[in-house]
PDB file of C-alpha atoms in Angstrom:
ATOM      1  CA  MET A   6       0.068 -48.889 -12.022  1.00 46.00           C
ATOM      2  CA  ASN A   7      -0.604 -45.196 -12.009  1.00 58.00           C
ATOM      3  CA  ASP A   8       0.033 -43.004 -15.085  1.00 62.00           C
ATOM      4  CA  LEU A   9       1.813 -40.444 -13.008  1.00 72.00           C
ATOM      5  CA  SER A  10       5.596 -40.317 -13.678  1.00 79.00           C
ATOM      6  CA  ALA A  11       7.863 -40.052 -10.728  1.00 80.00           C
ATOM      7  CA  ASP A  12       8.729 -36.348 -11.913  1.00 84.00           C
ATOM      8  CA  SER A  13       5.173 -35.358 -11.650  1.00 87.00           C
ATOM      9  CA  LEU A  14       5.270 -36.099  -7.890  1.00 89.00           C
ATOM     10  CA  LYS A  15       8.336 -33.991  -7.305  1.00 93.00           C
ATOM     11  CA  LEU A  16       7.780 -30.659  -5.154  1.00 94.00           C
ATOM     12  CA  ASP A  17       9.196 -28.507  -7.978  1.00 91.00           C
ATOM     13  CA  SER A  18       6.620 -30.107 -10.418  1.00 92.00           C
ATOM     14  CA  GLN A  19       3.646 -28.872  -8.306  1.00 94.00           C
ATOM     15  CA  LEU A  20       1.726 -25.710  -9.661  1.00 93.00           C
ATOM     16  CA  CYS A  21       0.247 -25.456  -6.267  1.00 94.00           C
ATOM     17  CA  PHE A  22       3.736 -25.116  -4.687  1.00 96.00           C
ATOM     18  CA  LYS A  23       4.894 -22.711  -7.337  1.00 95.00           C
ATOM     19  CA  LEU A  24       1.823 -20.331  -6.582  1.00 94.00           C
ATOM     20  CA  TYR A  25       2.428 -20.717  -2.914  1.00 96.00           C
ATOM     21  CA  ALA A  26       6.077 -19.751  -3.187  1.00 96.00           C
ATOM     22  CA  ALA A  27       5.372 -16.877  -5.585  1.00 92.00           C
ATOM     23  CA  SER A  28       2.575 -15.697  -3.206  1.00 94.00           C
ATOM     24  CA  ARG A  29       5.010 -15.604  -0.310  1.00 96.00           C
ATOM     25  CA  ALA A  30       7.779 -13.841  -2.215  1.00 91.00           C
ATOM     26  CA  VAL A  31       5.394 -11.119  -3.473  1.00 89.00           C
ATOM     27  CA  ILE A  32       4.040 -10.452   0.015  1.00 93.00           C
ATOM     28  CA  ARG A  33       7.608 -10.400   1.280  1.00 93.00           C
ATOM     29  CA  GLY A  34       8.376  -7.786  -1.419  1.00 90.00           C
ATOM     30  CA  TYR A  35       5.284  -5.625  -0.379  1.00 91.00           C
ATOM     31  CA  LYS A  36       6.311  -5.706   3.490  1.00 94.00           C
ATOM     32  CA  PRO A  37       8.387  -2.618   3.299  1.00 92.00           C
ATOM     33  CA  MET A  38       5.728  -0.481   1.765  1.00 92.00           C
ATOM     34  CA  LEU A  39       3.119  -2.114   4.112  1.00 94.00           C
ATOM     35  CA  ASP A  40       5.323  -1.303   7.077  1.00 95.00           C
ATOM     36  CA  GLN A  41       5.318   2.334   6.031  1.00 92.00           C
ATOM     37  CA  LEU A  42       1.576   2.262   5.869  1.00 94.00           C
ATOM     38  CA  GLY A  43       1.115   0.503   9.102  1.00 95.00           C
ATOM     39  CA  LEU A  44      -0.879  -2.375   7.348  1.00 96.00           C
ATOM     40  CA  THR A  45      -0.439  -6.092   6.939  1.00 96.00           C
ATOM     41  CA  TYR A  46      -0.985  -7.665   3.580  1.00 96.00           C
ATOM     42  CA  PRO A  47      -4.651  -8.735   4.291  1.00 96.00           C
ATOM     43  CA  GLN A  48      -5.457  -5.307   5.481  1.00 97.00           C
ATOM     44  CA  TYR A  49      -3.954  -3.754   2.455  1.00 96.00           C
ATOM     45  CA  LEU A  50      -6.080  -6.013   0.193  1.00 96.00           C
ATOM     46  CA  ALA A  51      -9.211  -4.921   2.129  1.00 97.00           C
ATOM     47  CA  MET A  52      -8.262  -1.180   1.837  1.00 97.00           C
ATOM     48  CA  LEU A  53      -7.662  -1.676  -2.102  1.00 95.00           C
ATOM     49  CA  VAL A  54     -11.362  -3.130  -2.375  1.00 96.00           C
ATOM     50  CA  LEU A  55     -12.697  -0.229  -0.260  1.00 96.00           C
ATOM     51  CA  TRP A  56     -10.727   2.471  -2.174  1.00 95.00           C
ATOM     52  CA  GLU A  57     -12.031   0.759  -5.513  1.00 93.00           C
ATOM     53  CA  TRP A  58     -15.606   0.998  -4.109  1.00 93.00           C
ATOM     54  CA  GLN A  59     -15.008   4.689  -3.313  1.00 88.00           C
ATOM     55  CA  ASP A  60     -14.874   5.294  -6.994  1.00 84.00           C
ATOM     56  CA  THR A  61     -17.522   2.688  -8.114  1.00 84.00           C
ATOM     57  CA  ALA A  62     -19.291   1.957  -4.802  1.00 65.00           C
ATOM     58  CA  PRO A  63     -22.076  -0.421  -4.293  1.00 66.00           C
ATOM     59  CA  PRO A  64     -24.815   1.704  -2.607  1.00 71.00           C
ATOM     60  CA  GLN A  65     -23.765   0.567   0.920  1.00 79.00           C
ATOM     61  CA  PRO A  66     -20.623  -1.751   0.964  1.00 91.00           C
ATOM     62  CA  THR A  67     -20.983  -4.433   3.490  1.00 92.00           C
ATOM     63  CA  VAL A  68     -18.673  -6.754   5.306  1.00 94.00           C
ATOM     64  CA  LYS A  69     -20.277  -9.759   3.462  1.00 93.00           C
ATOM     65  CA  ALA A  70     -19.721  -8.199  -0.102  1.00 94.00           C
ATOM     66  CA  LEU A  71     -16.149  -7.347   1.082  1.00 96.00           C
ATOM     67  CA  GLY A  72     -15.583 -10.991   2.129  1.00 96.00           C
ATOM     68  CA  GLU A  73     -16.904 -12.313  -1.163  1.00 94.00           C
ATOM     69  CA  ARG A  74     -14.550  -9.883  -2.922  1.00 94.00           C
ATOM     70  CA  LEU A  75     -11.479 -11.073  -0.994  1.00 96.00           C
ATOM     71  CA  LEU A  76     -12.483 -14.773  -0.845  1.00 93.00           C
ATOM     72  CA  LEU A  77     -12.356 -14.496   2.899  1.00 95.00           C
ATOM     73  CA  ASP A  78     -14.759 -15.817   5.622  1.00 93.00           C
ATOM     74  CA  SER A  79     -16.209 -13.786   8.388  1.00 89.00           C
ATOM     75  CA  GLY A  80     -13.926 -15.477  10.824  1.00 92.00           C
ATOM     76  CA  THR A  81     -10.883 -14.060   9.303  1.00 94.00           C
ATOM     77  CA  LEU A  82     -12.403 -10.768   8.024  1.00 96.00           C
ATOM     78  CA  THR A  83     -14.061  -9.663  11.305  1.00 94.00           C
ATOM     79  CA  PRO A  84     -10.668  -9.192  13.268  1.00 97.00           C
ATOM     80  CA  LEU A  85      -8.993  -7.626  10.189  1.00 97.00           C
ATOM     81  CA  LEU A  86     -11.708  -5.071   9.935  1.00 97.00           C
ATOM     82  CA  LYS A  87     -11.753  -4.408  13.728  1.00 97.00           C
ATOM     83  CA  ARG A  88      -7.965  -3.533  13.549  1.00 98.00           C
ATOM     84  CA  LEU A  89      -8.621  -1.193  10.566  1.00 98.00           C
ATOM     85  CA  GLU A  90     -11.307   0.312  12.711  1.00 98.00           C
ATOM     86  CA  GLN A  91      -8.850   0.745  15.674  1.00 98.00           C
ATOM     87  CA  LEU A  92      -6.456   2.369  13.262  1.00 98.00           C
ATOM     88  CA  ASP A  93      -9.095   4.668  12.369  1.00 98.00           C
ATOM     89  CA  LEU A  94      -9.069   3.782   8.613  1.00 98.00           C
ATOM     90  CA  VAL A  95     -12.577   2.089   8.487  1.00 97.00           C
ATOM     91  CA  GLN A  96     -15.885   2.429  10.025  1.00 96.00           C
ATOM     92  CA  ARG A  97     -18.385  -0.313  10.645  1.00 94.00           C
ATOM     93  CA  GLN A  98     -22.270   0.149  11.363  1.00 93.00           C
ATOM     94  CA  ARG A  99     -24.926  -2.347  11.516  1.00 90.00           C
ATOM     95  CA  SER A 100     -27.704  -1.858   9.205  1.00 82.00           C
ATOM     96  CA  ALA A 101     -30.936  -0.235  10.874  1.00 83.00           C
ATOM     97  CA  ARG A 102     -33.119  -2.583   8.599  1.00 85.00           C
ATOM     98  CA  ASP A 103     -31.099  -5.936   9.250  1.00 84.00           C
ATOM     99  CA  GLU A 104     -28.989  -6.142  12.232  1.00 79.00           C
ATOM    100  CA  ARG A 105     -27.034  -9.104  10.520  1.00 85.00           C
ATOM    101  CA  GLU A 106     -25.833  -6.645   7.859  1.00 88.00           C
ATOM    102  CA  VAL A 107     -22.779  -4.500   8.509  1.00 91.00           C
ATOM    103  CA  HIS A 108     -22.034  -1.480   6.297  1.00 92.00           C
ATOM    104  CA  LEU A 109     -18.354  -0.331   5.783  1.00 94.00           C
ATOM    105  CA  SER A 110     -17.213   3.026   4.982  1.00 93.00           C
ATOM    106  CA  LEU A 111     -13.680   4.762   4.917  1.00 95.00           C
ATOM    107  CA  SER A 112     -12.828   7.327   7.326  1.00 96.00           C
ATOM    108  CA  ALA A 113     -11.004  10.530   6.464  1.00 97.00           C
ATOM    109  CA  ALA A 114      -7.821   8.670   7.325  1.00 97.00           C
ATOM    110  CA  GLY A 115      -8.617   5.880   5.218  1.00 97.00           C
ATOM    111  CA  ARG A 116      -9.288   8.074   2.284  1.00 95.00           C
ATOM    112  CA  ALA A 117      -6.044   9.958   2.990  1.00 96.00           C
ATOM    113  CA  LEU A 118      -4.005   6.799   3.134  1.00 96.00           C
ATOM    114  CA  ARG A 119      -4.764   6.051  -0.481  1.00 95.00           C
ATOM    115  CA  GLU A 120      -2.761   9.005  -1.555  1.00 93.00           C
ATOM    116  CA  GLN A 121       0.481   7.480   0.077  1.00 92.00           C
ATOM    117  CA  VAL A 122      -0.014   4.142  -1.719  1.00 92.00           C
ATOM    118  CA  GLY A 123       0.511   5.302  -5.409  1.00 88.00           C
ATOM    119  CA  PRO A 124       4.093   6.640  -5.036  1.00 87.00           C
ATOM    120  CA  LEU A 125       5.197   3.634  -2.692  1.00 86.00           C
ATOM    121  CA  LYS A 126       3.730   1.102  -5.110  1.00 84.00           C
ATOM    122  CA  ALA A 127       5.421   2.775  -8.038  1.00 84.00           C
ATOM    123  CA  ARG A 128       8.809   2.769  -6.310  1.00 84.00           C
ATOM    124  CA  LEU A 129       8.113  -1.033  -5.349  1.00 82.00           C
ATOM    125  CA  LEU A 130       7.718  -1.877  -8.982  1.00 80.00           C
ATOM    126  CA  CYS A 131      10.503   0.223 -10.297  1.00 80.00           C
ATOM    127  CA  ASP A 132      12.878  -1.296  -7.633  1.00 80.00           C
ATOM    128  CA  SER A 133      11.620  -5.038  -8.494  1.00 81.00           C
ATOM    129  CA  GLY A 134      12.710  -4.589 -12.047  1.00 83.00           C
ATOM    130  CA  VAL A 135       9.855  -6.730 -13.210  1.00 83.00           C
ATOM    131  CA  ASP A 136       8.596  -6.498 -16.881  1.00 88.00           C
ATOM    132  CA  LEU A 137       5.142  -4.928 -16.544  1.00 86.00           C
ATOM    133  CA  ASP A 138       3.909  -6.714 -19.766  1.00 90.00           C
ATOM    134  CA  ARG A 139       4.905 -10.101 -18.354  1.00 89.00           C
ATOM    135  CA  LEU A 140       3.352  -9.202 -15.040  1.00 86.00           C
ATOM    136  CA  GLY A 141      -0.011  -8.269 -16.824  1.00 90.00           C
ATOM    137  CA  ALA A 142       0.123 -11.599 -18.791  1.00 94.00           C
ATOM    138  CA  LEU A 143       0.784 -13.679 -15.614  1.00 90.00           C
ATOM    139  CA  ARG A 144      -2.051 -11.682 -13.916  1.00 92.00           C
ATOM    140  CA  ASP A 145      -4.335 -12.573 -16.934  1.00 95.00           C
ATOM    141  CA  GLY A 146      -3.307 -16.260 -16.858  1.00 94.00           C
ATOM    142  CA  LEU A 147      -3.977 -16.449 -12.984  1.00 94.00           C
ATOM    143  CA  ASP A 148      -7.498 -14.882 -13.660  1.00 94.00           C
ATOM    144  CA  HIS A 149      -8.149 -17.501 -16.179  1.00 95.00           C
ATOM    145  CA  LEU A 150      -6.989 -20.396 -13.889  1.00 93.00           C
ATOM    146  CA  LEU A 151      -8.911 -18.928 -10.952  1.00 92.00           C
ATOM    147  CA  GLY A 152     -12.061 -18.774 -13.068  1.00 92.00           C
ATOM    148  CA  GLN A 153     -11.674 -22.421 -14.269  1.00 93.00           C
ATOM    149  CA  ILE A 154     -10.962 -23.621 -10.548  1.00 90.00           C
ATOM    150  CA  LYS A 155     -14.204 -21.744  -9.465  1.00 89.00           C
ATOM    151  CA  ALA A 156     -16.311 -23.099 -12.044  1.00 93.00           C
ATOM    152  CA  LEU A 157     -15.364 -26.594 -10.496  1.00 91.00           C
ATOM    153  CA  THR A 158     -16.391 -25.957  -7.038  1.00 82.00           C
TER     154      THR A 158
END
């Protein structure tokens, strides 16, 4: 007989389900802000990384580096970046040295969009009533969990 109890096989006992449900709820909470910005959640994440790199940029940010940072494959990332380029937020350019390498840069509109995010995100956090200390502890715990899982794969 298996050591797993019947309760351990219930949906509400599954960490993966709790993470999935929480992720969906957070993304739903972000939707009004993202609608104002004209972005989807994955596009927003890509913009966050590009804004971060604007301050502490790799010499020439690449699509590959962005995919690694976001844990996304090129099949997911390419259409996302194509849409950001159509929105005139991002520019992609093939490397002259290596055509397989595609460099990324923010357009003026992409840099300007960053200024809109701060006030919208502050209002989102305020409206949610979330305890920032608990949120920070949760983020730290998830970072630890992600690190442990990555170490196994």
